[in-house]
């Protein structure tokens, strides 16, 4: 799997949307000062890949920016076995998950 793009919105320290795109082959470095969100980007990547969209309780609460009751959203674009995929997950309010291949195949909710 090769990650190509990640978009993070309303997740932990990111109240607005951030996008990291044009991720190429090889090693990718996240560089920045303390408290700029490097660990949050990695947490978002882990969350979109391994957490169910319907997660609740303390795990879901930890995704929310401090003092907010918004809808955390993460979009991940990646290549796997020569095909491009887009994975989208939204948490807390109106949770949902969608996985779509460029070929047109789609999966929703728990199947994603």
Short mmCIF file of N, CA, C and O in Angstrom, two decimals:
data_model
loop_
_atom_site.label_atom_id
_atom_site.label_comp_id
_atom_site.label_asym_id
_atom_site.label_seq_id
_atom_site.Cartn_x
_atom_site.Cartn_y
_atom_site.Cartn_z
N UNK A 1 0.85 -1.18 0.00
CA UNK A 1 0.00 0.00 0.00
C UNK A 1 0.88 1.23 0.00
O UNK A 1 1.85 1.32 0.76
N UNK A 2 0.53 2.19 -0.88
CA UNK A 2 1.25 3.46 -0.95
C UNK A 2 0.25 4.60 -0.75
O UNK A 2 -0.69 4.75 -1.52
N UNK A 3 0.48 5.37 0.28
CA UNK A 3 -0.40 6.50 0.59
C UNK A 3 -0.08 7.63 -0.38
O UNK A 3 1.09 7.95 -0.61
N UNK A 4 -1.12 8.23 -0.93
CA UNK A 4 -0.95 9.32 -1.90
C UNK A 4 -1.46 10.66 -1.39
O UNK A 4 -0.92 11.71 -1.75
N UNK A 5 -2.48 10.63 -0.53
CA UNK A 5 -3.08 11.89 -0.07
C UNK A 5 -3.87 11.61 1.20
O UNK A 5 -4.50 10.56 1.33
N UNK A 6 -3.85 12.56 2.14
CA UNK A 6 -4.68 12.46 3.33
C UNK A 6 -5.26 13.85 3.62
O UNK A 6 -4.57 14.86 3.50
N UNK A 7 -6.55 13.86 3.92
CA UNK A 7 -7.23 15.09 4.30
C UNK A 7 -7.87 14.85 5.67
O UNK A 7 -8.58 13.87 5.87
N UNK A 8 -7.59 15.76 6.59
CA UNK A 8 -8.05 15.63 7.97
C UNK A 8 -8.84 16.88 8.34
O UNK A 8 -8.36 18.00 8.13
N UNK A 9 -10.03 16.68 8.88
CA UNK A 9 -10.87 17.81 9.25
C UNK A 9 -11.50 17.57 10.62
O UNK A 9 -12.04 16.50 10.87
N UNK A 10 -11.42 18.58 11.48
CA UNK A 10 -12.03 18.54 12.82
C UNK A 10 -11.57 17.33 13.62
O UNK A 10 -12.36 16.65 14.27
N UNK A 11 -10.29 17.06 13.59
CA UNK A 11 -9.72 15.91 14.28
C UNK A 11 -8.63 16.40 15.22
O UNK A 11 -7.65 17.01 14.79
N UNK A 12 -8.82 16.15 16.51
CA UNK A 12 -7.88 16.52 17.57
C UNK A 12 -7.46 17.98 17.46
O UNK A 12 -8.28 18.87 17.67
N UNK A 13 -6.22 18.28 17.12
CA UNK A 13 -5.78 19.68 17.11
C UNK A 13 -6.14 20.42 15.83
O UNK A 13 -5.96 21.63 15.74
N UNK A 14 -6.68 19.72 14.83
CA UNK A 14 -7.05 20.36 13.57
C UNK A 14 -8.53 20.70 13.56
O UNK A 14 -9.37 19.85 13.30
N UNK A 15 -8.86 21.95 13.83
CA UNK A 15 -10.26 22.37 13.80
C UNK A 15 -10.74 22.55 12.36
O UNK A 15 -11.86 22.23 12.03
N UNK A 16 -9.87 23.05 11.51
CA UNK A 16 -10.21 23.18 10.10
C UNK A 16 -9.53 22.04 9.33
O UNK A 16 -8.88 21.19 9.91
N UNK A 17 -9.67 22.06 8.04
CA UNK A 17 -9.17 20.98 7.20
C UNK A 17 -7.70 21.20 6.82
O UNK A 17 -7.30 22.32 6.52
N UNK A 18 -6.93 20.12 6.86
CA UNK A 18 -5.56 20.15 6.35
C UNK A 18 -5.44 19.02 5.32
O UNK A 18 -6.10 17.99 5.43
N UNK A 19 -4.62 19.25 4.32
CA UNK A 19 -4.43 18.27 3.25
C UNK A 19 -2.94 18.07 3.05
O UNK A 19 -2.18 19.04 2.94
N UNK A 20 -2.54 16.81 2.99
CA UNK A 20 -1.17 16.46 2.61
C UNK A 20 -1.33 15.65 1.33
O UNK A 20 -1.94 14.58 1.34
N UNK A 21 -0.83 16.18 0.22
CA UNK A 21 -1.04 15.51 -1.06
C UNK A 21 0.27 15.36 -1.82
O UNK A 21 1.32 15.79 -1.35
N UNK A 22 0.17 14.74 -2.97
CA UNK A 22 1.34 14.48 -3.82
C UNK A 22 2.40 13.69 -3.07
O UNK A 22 3.59 13.97 -3.18
N UNK A 23 1.97 12.71 -2.29
CA UNK A 23 2.90 11.86 -1.55
C UNK A 23 3.43 10.82 -2.53
O UNK A 23 2.67 10.04 -3.10
N UNK A 24 4.70 10.82 -2.75
CA UNK A 24 5.32 9.94 -3.73
C UNK A 24 5.79 8.64 -3.13
O UNK A 24 5.55 8.33 -1.96
N UNK A 25 6.47 7.87 -3.94
CA UNK A 25 7.06 6.62 -3.48
C UNK A 25 8.25 6.94 -2.58
O UNK A 25 8.80 8.03 -2.60
N UNK A 26 8.65 5.98 -1.79
CA UNK A 26 9.80 6.16 -0.93
C UNK A 26 9.42 6.65 0.44
O UNK A 26 8.29 6.51 0.89
N UNK A 27 10.37 7.28 1.11
CA UNK A 27 10.19 7.74 2.48
C UNK A 27 9.56 9.13 2.49
O UNK A 27 9.95 10.00 1.72
N UNK A 28 8.58 9.31 3.35
CA UNK A 28 7.95 10.61 3.53
C UNK A 28 8.20 11.07 4.96
O UNK A 28 8.00 10.31 5.90
N UNK A 29 8.65 12.31 5.11
CA UNK A 29 8.93 12.86 6.43
C UNK A 29 7.89 13.91 6.79
O UNK A 29 7.49 14.71 5.95
N UNK A 30 7.46 13.90 8.03
CA UNK A 30 6.63 14.97 8.58
C UNK A 30 7.53 15.83 9.45
O UNK A 30 8.09 15.34 10.44
N UNK A 31 7.66 17.08 9.09
CA UNK A 31 8.57 17.98 9.78
C UNK A 31 7.80 19.20 10.25
O UNK A 31 6.97 19.74 9.51
N UNK A 32 8.06 19.63 11.47
CA UNK A 32 7.44 20.84 11.99
C UNK A 32 7.81 21.05 13.44
O UNK A 32 8.40 20.19 14.08
N UNK A 33 7.46 22.22 13.93
CA UNK A 33 7.73 22.55 15.32
C UNK A 33 6.83 21.73 16.24
O UNK A 33 5.86 21.11 15.80
N UNK A 34 7.14 21.78 17.54
CA UNK A 34 6.30 21.11 18.53
C UNK A 34 4.89 21.67 18.47
O UNK A 34 4.69 22.85 18.23
N UNK A 35 3.91 20.79 18.69
CA UNK A 35 2.50 21.15 18.76
C UNK A 35 1.92 21.64 17.43
O UNK A 35 0.92 22.34 17.41
N UNK A 36 2.52 21.26 16.30
CA UNK A 36 1.98 21.64 15.00
C UNK A 36 1.11 20.56 14.38
O UNK A 36 0.51 20.79 13.36
N UNK A 37 1.10 19.35 14.99
CA UNK A 37 0.18 18.32 14.51
C UNK A 37 0.81 17.12 13.85
O UNK A 37 0.09 16.31 13.24
N UNK A 38 2.10 16.94 13.97
CA UNK A 38 2.74 15.77 13.34
C UNK A 38 2.18 14.47 13.91
O UNK A 38 1.80 13.57 13.15
N UNK A 39 2.07 14.37 15.21
CA UNK A 39 1.51 13.17 15.84
C UNK A 39 0.03 13.02 15.51
O UNK A 39 -0.48 11.90 15.37
N UNK A 40 -0.66 14.12 15.35
CA UNK A 40 -2.08 14.07 15.01
C UNK A 40 -2.28 13.51 13.61
O UNK A 40 -3.23 12.76 13.36
N UNK A 41 -1.41 13.85 12.69
CA UNK A 41 -1.48 13.28 11.33
C UNK A 41 -1.31 11.76 11.40
O UNK A 41 -2.08 11.01 10.78
N UNK A 42 -0.37 11.30 12.18
CA UNK A 42 -0.16 9.85 12.32
C UNK A 42 -1.35 9.19 13.03
O UNK A 42 -1.76 8.08 12.65
N UNK A 43 -1.92 9.86 14.03
CA UNK A 43 -3.10 9.33 14.71
C UNK A 43 -4.28 9.26 13.76
O UNK A 43 -5.07 8.30 13.79
N UNK A 44 -4.44 10.25 12.90
CA UNK A 44 -5.53 10.24 11.91
C UNK A 44 -5.34 9.10 10.92
O UNK A 44 -6.31 8.41 10.56
N UNK A 45 -4.13 8.87 10.51
CA UNK A 45 -3.84 7.75 9.60
C UNK A 45 -4.19 6.42 10.26
O UNK A 45 -4.85 5.57 9.66
N UNK A 46 -3.79 6.25 11.50
CA UNK A 46 -4.11 5.04 12.24
C UNK A 46 -5.63 4.91 12.42
O UNK A 46 -6.19 3.82 12.27
N UNK A 47 -6.30 6.01 12.71
CA UNK A 47 -7.74 6.00 12.93
C UNK A 47 -8.50 5.61 11.68
O UNK A 47 -9.39 4.77 11.72
N UNK A 48 -8.17 6.22 10.56
CA UNK A 48 -8.91 5.93 9.33
C UNK A 48 -8.70 4.49 8.87
O UNK A 48 -9.60 3.88 8.30
N UNK A 49 -7.55 3.93 9.15
CA UNK A 49 -7.27 2.56 8.72
C UNK A 49 -7.80 1.50 9.69
O UNK A 49 -8.21 0.43 9.25
N UNK A 50 -7.81 1.78 10.99
CA UNK A 50 -8.07 0.71 11.95
C UNK A 50 -9.27 0.90 12.88
O UNK A 50 -9.70 -0.06 13.50
N UNK A 51 -9.81 2.11 12.99
CA UNK A 51 -10.97 2.32 13.86
C UNK A 51 -12.26 2.18 13.06
O UNK A 51 -12.33 2.66 11.92
N UNK A 52 -13.26 1.56 13.66
CA UNK A 52 -14.59 1.53 13.04
C UNK A 52 -15.18 2.93 13.09
O UNK A 52 -15.00 3.64 14.07
N UNK A 53 -15.90 3.28 12.05
CA UNK A 53 -16.53 4.60 11.99
C UNK A 53 -17.55 4.78 13.10
O UNK A 53 -17.82 5.89 13.52
N UNK A 54 -18.09 3.69 13.58
CA UNK A 54 -19.14 3.73 14.61
C UNK A 54 -18.60 3.70 16.03
O UNK A 54 -19.37 3.58 16.98
N UNK A 55 -17.29 3.85 16.19
CA UNK A 55 -16.69 3.82 17.52
C UNK A 55 -17.31 4.93 18.38
O UNK A 55 -17.68 5.99 17.89
N UNK A 56 -17.43 4.67 19.66
CA UNK A 56 -18.04 5.66 20.56
C UNK A 56 -17.21 5.82 21.81
O UNK A 56 -16.07 5.38 21.89
N UNK A 57 -17.81 6.43 22.79
CA UNK A 57 -17.18 6.57 24.10
C UNK A 57 -15.94 7.44 24.09
O UNK A 57 -15.83 8.40 23.33
N UNK A 58 -15.00 7.07 24.94
CA UNK A 58 -13.78 7.85 25.12
C UNK A 58 -12.94 7.91 23.86
O UNK A 58 -12.28 8.92 23.59
N UNK A 59 -12.97 6.84 23.06
CA UNK A 59 -12.18 6.82 21.82
C UNK A 59 -12.69 7.90 20.87
O UNK A 59 -11.91 8.68 20.30
N UNK A 60 -14.00 7.98 20.69
CA UNK A 60 -14.58 9.00 19.81
C UNK A 60 -14.37 10.40 20.39
O UNK A 60 -14.04 11.34 19.66
N UNK A 61 -14.55 10.55 21.68
CA UNK A 61 -14.38 11.86 22.32
C UNK A 61 -12.95 12.38 22.14
O UNK A 61 -12.74 13.58 21.98
N UNK A 62 -11.97 11.48 22.14
CA UNK A 62 -10.57 11.89 21.99
C UNK A 62 -10.27 12.42 20.59
O UNK A 62 -9.27 13.10 20.39
N UNK A 63 -11.13 12.12 19.62
CA UNK A 63 -10.93 12.63 18.26
C UNK A 63 -11.33 14.09 18.12
O UNK A 63 -10.85 14.79 17.23
N UNK A 64 -12.21 14.56 18.97
CA UNK A 64 -12.77 15.90 18.84
C UNK A 64 -11.75 16.97 19.23
O UNK A 64 -11.02 16.82 20.20
N UNK A 65 -11.71 18.08 18.45
CA UNK A 65 -10.88 19.21 18.89
C UNK A 65 -11.37 19.71 20.24
O UNK A 65 -12.57 19.65 20.53
N UNK A 66 -10.48 20.22 21.05
CA UNK A 66 -10.81 20.66 22.40
C UNK A 66 -11.98 21.63 22.38
O UNK A 66 -11.99 22.62 21.66
N UNK A 67 -12.99 21.32 23.18
CA UNK A 67 -14.14 22.19 23.32
C UNK A 67 -15.12 22.17 22.16
O UNK A 67 -15.99 23.02 22.09
N UNK A 68 -14.98 21.22 21.26
CA UNK A 68 -15.84 21.19 20.07
C UNK A 68 -16.74 19.97 20.06
O UNK A 68 -16.42 18.94 20.63
N UNK A 69 -17.85 20.08 19.39
CA UNK A 69 -18.76 18.96 19.15
C UNK A 69 -19.01 18.88 17.65
O UNK A 69 -20.12 19.03 17.17
N UNK A 70 -17.96 18.69 16.90
CA UNK A 70 -18.02 18.67 15.44
C UNK A 70 -17.94 17.23 14.94
O UNK A 70 -17.90 16.29 15.74
N UNK A 71 -17.86 17.05 13.66
CA UNK A 71 -17.80 15.73 13.04
C UNK A 71 -16.40 15.50 12.48
O UNK A 71 -16.07 15.99 11.40
N UNK A 72 -15.54 14.76 13.19
CA UNK A 72 -14.22 14.47 12.64
C UNK A 72 -14.34 13.66 11.34
O UNK A 72 -15.12 12.71 11.26
N UNK A 73 -13.57 14.07 10.34
CA UNK A 73 -13.58 13.40 9.05
C UNK A 73 -12.15 13.20 8.56
O UNK A 73 -11.31 14.09 8.70
N UNK A 74 -11.92 12.02 7.97
CA UNK A 74 -10.60 11.71 7.43
C UNK A 74 -10.81 11.06 6.06
O UNK A 74 -11.60 10.12 5.93
N UNK A 75 -10.07 11.55 5.07
CA UNK A 75 -10.11 10.99 3.73
C UNK A 75 -8.69 10.54 3.39
O UNK A 75 -7.73 11.30 3.55
N UNK A 76 -8.56 9.32 2.91
CA UNK A 76 -7.27 8.76 2.58
C UNK A 76 -7.31 8.23 1.15
O UNK A 76 -8.23 7.50 0.78
N UNK A 77 -6.34 8.61 0.36
CA UNK A 77 -6.21 8.10 -1.00
C UNK A 77 -4.92 7.28 -1.04
O UNK A 77 -3.87 7.74 -0.61
N UNK A 78 -5.04 6.06 -1.56
CA UNK A 78 -3.87 5.18 -1.57
C UNK A 78 -3.93 4.23 -2.76
O UNK A 78 -4.99 4.02 -3.36
N UNK A 79 -2.78 3.68 -3.11
CA UNK A 79 -2.66 2.65 -4.15
C UNK A 79 -2.41 1.31 -3.47
O UNK A 79 -1.64 1.23 -2.51
N UNK A 80 -3.06 0.28 -4.00
CA UNK A 80 -2.86 -1.08 -3.51
C UNK A 80 -3.01 -2.05 -4.67
O UNK A 80 -4.01 -2.01 -5.37
N UNK A 81 -2.02 -2.88 -4.88
CA UNK A 81 -2.02 -3.84 -5.98
C UNK A 81 -2.35 -3.19 -7.31
O UNK A 81 -3.14 -3.70 -8.10
N UNK A 82 -1.77 -2.03 -7.56
CA UNK A 82 -1.93 -1.35 -8.83
C UNK A 82 -3.24 -0.61 -9.02
O UNK A 82 -3.53 -0.13 -10.11
N UNK A 83 -4.06 -0.51 -7.98
CA UNK A 83 -5.34 0.20 -8.10
C UNK A 83 -5.41 1.32 -7.06
O UNK A 83 -4.91 1.18 -5.95
N UNK A 84 -6.04 2.42 -7.44
CA UNK A 84 -6.20 3.57 -6.55
C UNK A 84 -7.52 3.45 -5.79
O UNK A 84 -8.55 3.10 -6.36
N UNK A 85 -7.47 3.74 -4.50
CA UNK A 85 -8.64 3.69 -3.62
C UNK A 85 -8.79 5.01 -2.88
O UNK A 85 -7.79 5.68 -2.61
N UNK A 86 -10.03 5.31 -2.50
CA UNK A 86 -10.31 6.44 -1.62
C UNK A 86 -11.13 5.92 -0.45
O UNK A 86 -12.19 5.32 -0.64
N UNK A 87 -10.62 6.16 0.76
CA UNK A 87 -11.30 5.74 1.98
C UNK A 87 -11.72 7.01 2.72
O UNK A 87 -10.92 7.92 2.93
N UNK A 88 -12.99 7.06 3.09
CA UNK A 88 -13.53 8.21 3.81
C UNK A 88 -14.24 7.71 5.05
O UNK A 88 -15.06 6.79 4.97
N UNK A 89 -13.91 8.29 6.20
CA UNK A 89 -14.61 7.97 7.43
C UNK A 89 -14.97 9.25 8.18
O UNK A 89 -14.17 10.18 8.25
N UNK A 90 -16.18 9.25 8.71
CA UNK A 90 -16.65 10.33 9.57
C UNK A 90 -17.06 9.70 10.89
O UNK A 90 -17.64 8.61 10.92
N UNK A 91 -16.78 10.39 11.98
CA UNK A 91 -16.99 9.85 13.31
C UNK A 91 -17.91 10.75 14.12
O UNK A 91 -18.16 11.88 13.76
N UNK A 92 -18.41 10.23 15.22
CA UNK A 92 -19.25 10.93 16.20
C UNK A 92 -20.64 11.20 15.64
O UNK A 92 -21.44 10.31 15.62
N UNK A 93 -20.90 12.41 15.18
CA UNK A 93 -22.22 12.73 14.64
C UNK A 93 -22.35 12.14 13.23
O UNK A 93 -21.51 12.39 12.38
N UNK A 94 -23.41 11.39 13.00
CA UNK A 94 -23.67 10.75 11.70
C UNK A 94 -22.44 9.99 11.19
O UNK A 94 -21.91 10.28 10.13
N UNK A 95 -21.97 8.99 11.94
CA UNK A 95 -20.80 8.24 11.50
C UNK A 95 -21.06 7.52 10.19
O UNK A 95 -22.16 7.05 9.93
N UNK A 96 -20.02 7.44 9.36
CA UNK A 96 -20.13 6.73 8.10
C UNK A 96 -18.75 6.35 7.60
O UNK A 96 -17.75 6.93 8.01
N UNK A 97 -18.72 5.38 6.70
CA UNK A 97 -17.47 4.95 6.08
C UNK A 97 -17.76 4.55 4.64
O UNK A 97 -18.76 3.89 4.37
N UNK A 98 -16.87 4.96 3.74
CA UNK A 98 -16.97 4.58 2.34
C UNK A 98 -15.58 4.27 1.81
O UNK A 98 -14.63 5.01 2.10
N UNK A 99 -15.48 3.20 1.05
CA UNK A 99 -14.25 2.85 0.36
C UNK A 99 -14.61 2.68 -1.10
O UNK A 99 -15.56 1.96 -1.44
N UNK A 100 -13.89 3.39 -1.96
CA UNK A 100 -14.19 3.34 -3.38
C UNK A 100 -12.90 3.13 -4.17
O UNK A 100 -11.90 3.80 -3.93
N UNK A 101 -12.95 2.18 -5.11
CA UNK A 101 -11.84 1.94 -6.01
C UNK A 101 -12.07 2.72 -7.29
O UNK A 101 -13.23 2.95 -7.69
N UNK A 102 -11.01 3.13 -7.94
CA UNK A 102 -11.14 3.85 -9.19
C UNK A 102 -11.90 3.02 -10.22
O UNK A 102 -12.61 3.55 -11.06
N UNK A 103 -11.81 1.70 -10.11
CA UNK A 103 -12.51 0.80 -11.04
C UNK A 103 -14.03 0.87 -10.87
O UNK A 103 -14.76 0.34 -11.69
N UNK A 104 -14.50 1.52 -9.79
CA UNK A 104 -15.94 1.65 -9.58
C UNK A 104 -16.49 0.78 -8.46
O UNK A 104 -17.62 0.96 -8.05
N UNK A 105 -15.70 -0.15 -7.95
CA UNK A 105 -16.17 -0.96 -6.83
C UNK A 105 -16.31 -0.08 -5.60
O UNK A 105 -15.50 0.80 -5.37
N UNK A 106 -17.36 -0.35 -4.80
CA UNK A 106 -17.62 0.47 -3.61
C UNK A 106 -18.03 -0.41 -2.44
O UNK A 106 -18.71 -1.41 -2.61
N UNK A 107 -17.64 0.05 -1.25
CA UNK A 107 -18.03 -0.58 0.00
C UNK A 107 -18.45 0.53 0.94
O UNK A 107 -17.88 1.61 0.95
N UNK A 108 -19.45 0.24 1.78
CA UNK A 108 -19.95 1.24 2.71
C UNK A 108 -20.00 0.69 4.12
O UNK A 108 -20.14 -0.52 4.33
N UNK A 109 -19.96 1.59 5.07
CA UNK A 109 -20.08 1.31 6.49
C UNK A 109 -19.16 0.18 6.93
O UNK A 109 -17.97 0.26 6.67
N UNK A 110 -19.64 -0.88 7.57
CA UNK A 110 -18.75 -1.91 8.09
C UNK A 110 -17.96 -2.63 7.01
O UNK A 110 -16.86 -3.12 7.26
N UNK A 111 -18.48 -2.71 5.81
CA UNK A 111 -17.76 -3.37 4.70
C UNK A 111 -16.54 -2.55 4.26
O UNK A 111 -15.59 -3.10 3.71
N UNK A 112 -16.58 -1.25 4.53
CA UNK A 112 -15.44 -0.39 4.16
C UNK A 112 -14.30 -0.60 5.14
O UNK A 112 -13.19 -0.35 4.88
#
